[in-house]
GROMACS .gro file of C-alpha atoms in nm:
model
  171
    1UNK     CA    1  18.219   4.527   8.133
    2UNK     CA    2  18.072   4.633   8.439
    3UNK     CA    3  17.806   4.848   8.523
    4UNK     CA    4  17.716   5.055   8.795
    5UNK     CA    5  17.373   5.262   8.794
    6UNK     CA    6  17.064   5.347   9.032
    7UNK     CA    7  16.750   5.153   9.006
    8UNK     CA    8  16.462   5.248   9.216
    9UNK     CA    9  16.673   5.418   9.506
   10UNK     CA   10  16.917   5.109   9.498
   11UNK     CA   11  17.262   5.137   9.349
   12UNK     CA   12  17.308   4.827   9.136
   13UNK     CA   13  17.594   4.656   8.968
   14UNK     CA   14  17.596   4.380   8.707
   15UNK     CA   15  17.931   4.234   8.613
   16UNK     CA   16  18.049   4.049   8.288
   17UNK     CA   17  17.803   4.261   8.085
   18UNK     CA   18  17.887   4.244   7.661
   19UNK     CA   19  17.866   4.559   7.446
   20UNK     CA   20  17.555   4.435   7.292
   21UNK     CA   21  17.325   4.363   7.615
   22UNK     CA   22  17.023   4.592   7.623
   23UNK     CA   23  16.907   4.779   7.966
   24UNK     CA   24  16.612   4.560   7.985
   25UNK     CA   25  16.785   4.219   7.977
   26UNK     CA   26  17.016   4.326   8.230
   27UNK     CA   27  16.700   4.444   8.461
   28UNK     CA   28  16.500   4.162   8.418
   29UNK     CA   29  16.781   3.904   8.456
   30UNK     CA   30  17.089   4.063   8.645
   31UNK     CA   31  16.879   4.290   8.842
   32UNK     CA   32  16.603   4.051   8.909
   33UNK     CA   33  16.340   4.312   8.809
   34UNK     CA   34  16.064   4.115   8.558
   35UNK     CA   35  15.826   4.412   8.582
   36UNK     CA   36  15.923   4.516   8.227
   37UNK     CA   37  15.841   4.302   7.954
   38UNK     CA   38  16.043   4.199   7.657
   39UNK     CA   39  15.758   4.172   7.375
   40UNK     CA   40  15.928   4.339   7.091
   41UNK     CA   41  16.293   4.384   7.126
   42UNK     CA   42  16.260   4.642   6.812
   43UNK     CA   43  16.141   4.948   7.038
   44UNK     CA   44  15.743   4.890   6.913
   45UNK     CA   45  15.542   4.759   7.177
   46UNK     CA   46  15.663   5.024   7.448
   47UNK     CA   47  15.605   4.711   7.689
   48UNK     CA   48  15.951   4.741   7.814
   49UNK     CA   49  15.914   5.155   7.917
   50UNK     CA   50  16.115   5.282   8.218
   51UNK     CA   51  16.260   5.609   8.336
   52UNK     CA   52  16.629   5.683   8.230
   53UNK     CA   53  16.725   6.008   8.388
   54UNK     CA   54  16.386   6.095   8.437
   55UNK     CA   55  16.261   6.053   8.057
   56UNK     CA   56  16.033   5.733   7.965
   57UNK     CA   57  16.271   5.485   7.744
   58UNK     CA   58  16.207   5.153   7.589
   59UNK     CA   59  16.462   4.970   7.737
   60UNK     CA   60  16.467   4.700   7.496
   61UNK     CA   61  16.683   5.015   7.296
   62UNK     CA   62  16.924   5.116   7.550
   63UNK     CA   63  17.246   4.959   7.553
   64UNK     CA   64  17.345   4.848   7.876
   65UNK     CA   65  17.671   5.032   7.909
   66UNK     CA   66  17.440   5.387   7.850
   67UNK     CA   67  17.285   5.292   8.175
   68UNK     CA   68  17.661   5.361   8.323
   69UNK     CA   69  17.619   5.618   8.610
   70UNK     CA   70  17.258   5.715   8.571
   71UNK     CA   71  16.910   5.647   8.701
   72UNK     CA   72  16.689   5.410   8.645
   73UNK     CA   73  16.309   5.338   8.787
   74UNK     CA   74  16.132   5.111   8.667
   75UNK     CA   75  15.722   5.001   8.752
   76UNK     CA   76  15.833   4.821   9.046
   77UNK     CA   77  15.974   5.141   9.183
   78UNK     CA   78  15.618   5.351   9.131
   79UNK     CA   79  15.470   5.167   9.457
   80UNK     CA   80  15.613   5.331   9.776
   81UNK     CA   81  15.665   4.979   9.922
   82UNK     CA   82  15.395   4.817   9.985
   83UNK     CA   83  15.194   5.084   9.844
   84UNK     CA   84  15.083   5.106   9.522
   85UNK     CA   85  15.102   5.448   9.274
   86UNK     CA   86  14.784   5.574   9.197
   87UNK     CA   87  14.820   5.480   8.869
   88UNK     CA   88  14.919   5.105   8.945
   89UNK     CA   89  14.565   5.095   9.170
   90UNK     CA   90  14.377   5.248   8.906
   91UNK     CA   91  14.468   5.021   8.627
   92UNK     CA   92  14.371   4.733   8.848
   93UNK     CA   93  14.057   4.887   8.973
   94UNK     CA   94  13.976   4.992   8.636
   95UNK     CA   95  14.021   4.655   8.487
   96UNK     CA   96  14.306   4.793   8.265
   97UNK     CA   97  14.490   4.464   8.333
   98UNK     CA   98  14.397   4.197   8.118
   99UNK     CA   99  14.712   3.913   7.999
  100UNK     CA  100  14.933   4.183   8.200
  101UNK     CA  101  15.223   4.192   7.928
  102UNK     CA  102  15.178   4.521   7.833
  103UNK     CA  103  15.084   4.683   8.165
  104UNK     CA  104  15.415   4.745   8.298
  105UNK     CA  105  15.514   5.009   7.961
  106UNK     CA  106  15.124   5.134   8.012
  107UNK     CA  107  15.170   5.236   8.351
  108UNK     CA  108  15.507   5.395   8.327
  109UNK     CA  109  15.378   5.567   8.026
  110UNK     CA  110  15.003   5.732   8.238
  111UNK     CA  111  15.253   5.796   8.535
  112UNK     CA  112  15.521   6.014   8.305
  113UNK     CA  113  15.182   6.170   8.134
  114UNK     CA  114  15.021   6.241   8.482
  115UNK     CA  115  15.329   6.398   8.599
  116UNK     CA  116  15.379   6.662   8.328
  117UNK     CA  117  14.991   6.692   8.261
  118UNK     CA  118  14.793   6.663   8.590
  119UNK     CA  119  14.482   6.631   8.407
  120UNK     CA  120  14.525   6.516   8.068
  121UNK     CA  121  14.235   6.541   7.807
  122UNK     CA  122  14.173   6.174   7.605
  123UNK     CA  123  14.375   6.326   7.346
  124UNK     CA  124  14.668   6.405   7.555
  125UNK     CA  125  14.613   6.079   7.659
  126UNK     CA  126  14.567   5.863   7.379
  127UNK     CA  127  14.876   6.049   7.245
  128UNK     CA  128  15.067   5.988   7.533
  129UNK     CA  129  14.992   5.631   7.504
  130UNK     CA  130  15.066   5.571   7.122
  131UNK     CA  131  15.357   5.386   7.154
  132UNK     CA  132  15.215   5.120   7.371
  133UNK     CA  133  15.026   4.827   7.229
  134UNK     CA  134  14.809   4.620   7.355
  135UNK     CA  135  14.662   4.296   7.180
  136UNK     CA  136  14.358   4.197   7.486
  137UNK     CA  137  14.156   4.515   7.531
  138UNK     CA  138  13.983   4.765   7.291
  139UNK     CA  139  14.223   5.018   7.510
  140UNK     CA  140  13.870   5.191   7.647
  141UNK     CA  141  13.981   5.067   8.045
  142UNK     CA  142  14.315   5.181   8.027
  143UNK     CA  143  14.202   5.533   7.919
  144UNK     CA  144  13.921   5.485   8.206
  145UNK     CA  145  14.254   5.401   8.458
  146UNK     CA  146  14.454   5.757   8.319
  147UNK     CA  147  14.177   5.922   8.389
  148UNK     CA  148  14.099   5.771   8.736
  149UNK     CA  149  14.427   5.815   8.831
  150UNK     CA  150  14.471   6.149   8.719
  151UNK     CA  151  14.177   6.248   8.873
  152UNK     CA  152  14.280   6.137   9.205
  153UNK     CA  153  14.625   6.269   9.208
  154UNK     CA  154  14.429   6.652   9.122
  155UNK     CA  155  14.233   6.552   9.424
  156UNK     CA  156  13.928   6.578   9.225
  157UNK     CA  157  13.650   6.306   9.192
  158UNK     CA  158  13.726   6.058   8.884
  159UNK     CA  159  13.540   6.132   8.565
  160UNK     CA  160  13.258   5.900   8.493
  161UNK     CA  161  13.403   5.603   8.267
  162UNK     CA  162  13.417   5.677   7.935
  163UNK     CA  163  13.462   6.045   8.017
  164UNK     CA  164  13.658   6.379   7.909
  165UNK     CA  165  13.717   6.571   8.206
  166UNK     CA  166  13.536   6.916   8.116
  167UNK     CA  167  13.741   7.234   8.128
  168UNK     CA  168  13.627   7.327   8.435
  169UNK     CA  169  13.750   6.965   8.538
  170UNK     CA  170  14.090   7.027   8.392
  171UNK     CA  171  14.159   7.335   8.590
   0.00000   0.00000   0.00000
């Protein structure tokens, strides 16, 4: 079958797709996208997250043919071309990055989080974050990135590592 969709701004087509060919093999090798990882192909790991219409998927779950007519961004299309998101500069500043298989899921995750809460509390956070695993860090820097990043994108200065933004912070 074929399969026509939007990914990052771009409309893309992959040809000679079959029935059972998941959304993220088709990104990674029809699309030529390798941003999202396949880790768990079961839907676990949440190292394969993108945006389908909007909503953070594991795309490891969607069928291909779903994909038909819809959009797609992925964590290559965060960065504004050569420009990184804010959360893609605060995981690397924050030293959220470590073996960098599940970063891609992480930061798609933060961004979505970010987006509907400007300035998420740790729980929010670490909730927000549950279906991501990670097997390098104790998670502590990637909760020290979400909060950089959503800091910065409130245009308020970052909480101090290890911080809960206060209430007056949240505001």
């Amino acid at each position: 079958m074929r399969v026509t969709f939007t990914v990052n701004g771009r409309s893309e087509t992959a040809d000679d797709v079959w029935e059972g060919e998941s959304l993220l093999y088709v990104l990674r090798e029809r699309v030529g996208l390798p941003g999202s990882k396949n880790a768990c192909e079961q839907g676990e790991c949440g190292s394969c997250t993108v945006y389908l219409d909007g909503l953070p998927v594991c795309a490891c779950l969607v069928a291909a043919g779903q994909a038909e007519g819809r959009t797609v961004r992925t964590v290559e299309g965060l960065a504004d071309g050569d420009r990184l998101d804010p959360v893609q500069e605060a995981f690397a500043e924050c030293g959220a990055v470590q073996c960098g298989f599940c970063t891609p899921g992480l930061v798609v995750q933060a961004h979505d989080l970010i987006e509907r809460v400007p300035r998420p509390s740790d729980a929010e956070i670490r909730e927000a974050l549950a279906g991501n695993l990670c097997r390098c860090t104790g998670y502590e820097k990637i909760l020290d990135a979400v909060r950089v990043a959503a800091a910065r994108r409130a245009g308020a200065d970052p909480v101090p590592y290890g911080g809960t933004p206060t209430p007056e912070e949240r505001r």
